[in-house]
Coordinates of C-alpha atoms in Angstrom, one line a residue:
R1 CA 36.8 -10.7 -26.9
Q2 CA 34.2 -11.0 -29.3
H3 CA 30.5 -12.4 -29.0
P4 CA 29.0 -15.1 -31.4
P5 CA 26.3 -14.1 -34.1
P6 CA 22.7 -14.2 -32.5
R7 CA 21.3 -17.3 -33.7
A8 CA 18.0 -16.5 -35.8
H9 CA 16.8 -20.1 -36.4
L10 CA 16.7 -20.2 -32.3
S11 CA 13.3 -18.8 -31.1
T12 CA 12.1 -18.6 -27.5
R13 CA 8.4 -18.1 -29.3
T14 CA 6.4 -21.8 -29.5
T15 CA 3.4 -22.3 -31.0
R16 CA 1.3 -21.4 -28.4
D17 CA 2.1 -18.1 -28.7
V18 CA 1.8 -17.5 -32.6
R19 CA -1.6 -18.7 -32.3
A20 CA -4.7 -16.5 -31.8
M21 CA -6.1 -16.6 -28.2
P22 CA -9.8 -17.7 -28.2
V23 CA -12.0 -15.0 -27.2
R24 CA -15.1 -14.6 -25.5
I25 CA -17.5 -11.5 -25.2
R26 CA -18.7 -12.2 -21.2
L27 CA -20.2 -10.4 -18.0
A28 CA -18.4 -9.4 -15.7
R29 CA -20.1 -8.8 -11.7
F30 CA -19.5 -5.7 -10.3
G31 CA -22.0 -3.7 -7.7
R32 CA -22.9 -4.7 -4.0
K33 CA -24.4 -7.7 -2.8
N34 CA -27.7 -8.1 -3.8
A35 CA -27.2 -5.0 -6.1
P36 CA -25.7 -6.5 -9.3
H37 CA -24.1 -4.4 -12.0
Y38 CA -22.3 -6.3 -15.3
R39 CA -20.0 -4.6 -17.7
V40 CA -19.7 -6.6 -21.4
Y41 CA -16.6 -7.1 -22.2
V42 CA -13.9 -9.4 -24.4
A43 CA -11.2 -10.7 -22.6
D44 CA -9.4 -14.2 -23.2
S45 CA -11.7 -17.5 -22.7
R46 CA -9.4 -18.3 -20.0
A47 CA -9.3 -15.3 -18.0
P48 CA -11.0 -15.4 -14.8
R49 CA -14.6 -13.7 -14.5
D50 CA -13.7 -10.5 -13.4
G51 CA -9.9 -11.1 -14.4
K52 CA -8.3 -8.8 -17.3
H53 CA -10.0 -7.6 -20.4
V54 CA -9.2 -6.9 -23.7
E55 CA -11.8 -3.7 -24.0
I56 CA -15.2 -3.5 -22.5
V57 CA -18.1 -2.9 -25.2
G58 CA -21.3 -2.1 -22.6
H59 CA -23.3 -2.6 -19.4
Y60 CA -26.4 -4.7 -18.0
D61 CA -28.1 -3.9 -14.7
P62 CA -30.6 -6.7 -14.3
V63 CA -32.3 -5.3 -11.2
A64 CA -35.6 -2.9 -12.9
H65 CA -36.2 0.1 -12.0
V66 CA -39.1 2.2 -11.1
D67 CA -40.4 1.7 -14.8
G68 CA -39.8 -1.8 -14.7
H69 CA -37.3 -2.3 -17.0
K70 CA -34.2 -3.6 -17.0
H71 CA -31.1 -1.1 -18.3
V72 CA -28.4 -2.5 -21.2
G73 CA -26.1 0.0 -23.4
L74 CA -24.2 -1.9 -26.1
N75 CA -21.6 -0.5 -28.2
I76 CA -22.8 -2.5 -31.4
E77 CA -20.1 -1.5 -34.0
R78 CA -17.3 -2.7 -31.6
I79 CA -19.3 -6.3 -30.2
K80 CA -20.1 -6.6 -34.4
Y81 CA -16.5 -6.5 -35.1
W82 CA -15.6 -9.2 -32.4
L83 CA -17.6 -11.3 -33.4
S84 CA -16.7 -10.9 -37.4
V85 CA -13.2 -11.7 -36.1
G86 CA -14.5 -15.3 -34.1
A87 CA -15.4 -14.0 -30.2
Q88 CA -17.9 -16.2 -29.0
P89 CA -20.4 -14.6 -26.8
S90 CA -21.6 -16.3 -23.4
D91 CA -25.2 -17.9 -23.4
T92 CA -26.1 -14.5 -21.2
V93 CA -24.4 -12.1 -23.4
A94 CA -26.1 -13.8 -26.6
R95 CA -29.4 -13.6 -25.0
L96 CA -29.1 -9.9 -24.7
L97 CA -27.7 -9.4 -28.2
G98 CA -30.2 -11.9 -29.7
Q99 CA -33.1 -9.4 -28.0
A100 CA -30.7 -6.1 -29.5
G101 CA -31.4 -7.7 -32.6
V102 CA -27.2 -7.7 -32.8
L103 CA -27.2 -12.0 -33.1
P104 CA -31.0 -13.7 -34.1
A105 CA -33.0 -14.5 -31.4
L106 CA -32.5 -17.8 -29.0
P107 CA -35.0 -19.9 -28.5
R108 CA -36.1 -19.4 -25.0
R109 CA -35.8 -22.8 -22.4
R110 CA -38.7 -23.8 -20.1
G111 CA -38.4 -25.3 -16.4
G112 CA -35.6 -28.0 -16.6
G113 CA -33.6 -26.6 -19.5
E114 CA -35.2 -29.4 -22.1
V115 CA -36.7 -28.2 -25.3
R116 CA -40.1 -28.5 -25.3
G117 CA -41.5 -31.5 -27.3
F118 CA -38.6 -33.2 -27.4
A119 CA -38.5 -35.0 -24.5
A120 CA -42.1 -36.5 -25.1
S121 CA -41.0 -37.6 -28.8
A122 CA -38.1 -39.3 -27.1
S123 CA -39.7 -41.1 -24.1
A124 CA -42.1 -41.9 -26.9
S125 CA -39.3 -43.9 -29.7
V126 CA -37.5 -45.3 -26.6
G127 CA -40.5 -47.3 -25.8
E128 CA -41.5 -48.9 -29.4

């Protein structure tokens, strides 16, 4: 009995499989209750916070030590690579990268999250 030839034109892959996955650089929480410790990692943006990752590129300890400093360790070379191929950092990671000099520093937010001076000018133009 002969088998039919394979059908090359019928592919099981969809266009979704071929496209590049949206990649984020973000934090995964570790540690115990009231003593957090984070890993900076690269992952598909659809993966859960502590879920599957592509690569670990650093760590962050937000609890100040005896000397008053928070500890951050980053693999700058790999982070620059991932940024060059289109990975988007989360807000917190972008702040950390700004402090490390990898990205331009983001402006600091004040109080309720409004940009200083913006609310005053917006309310003045509404009243006119």
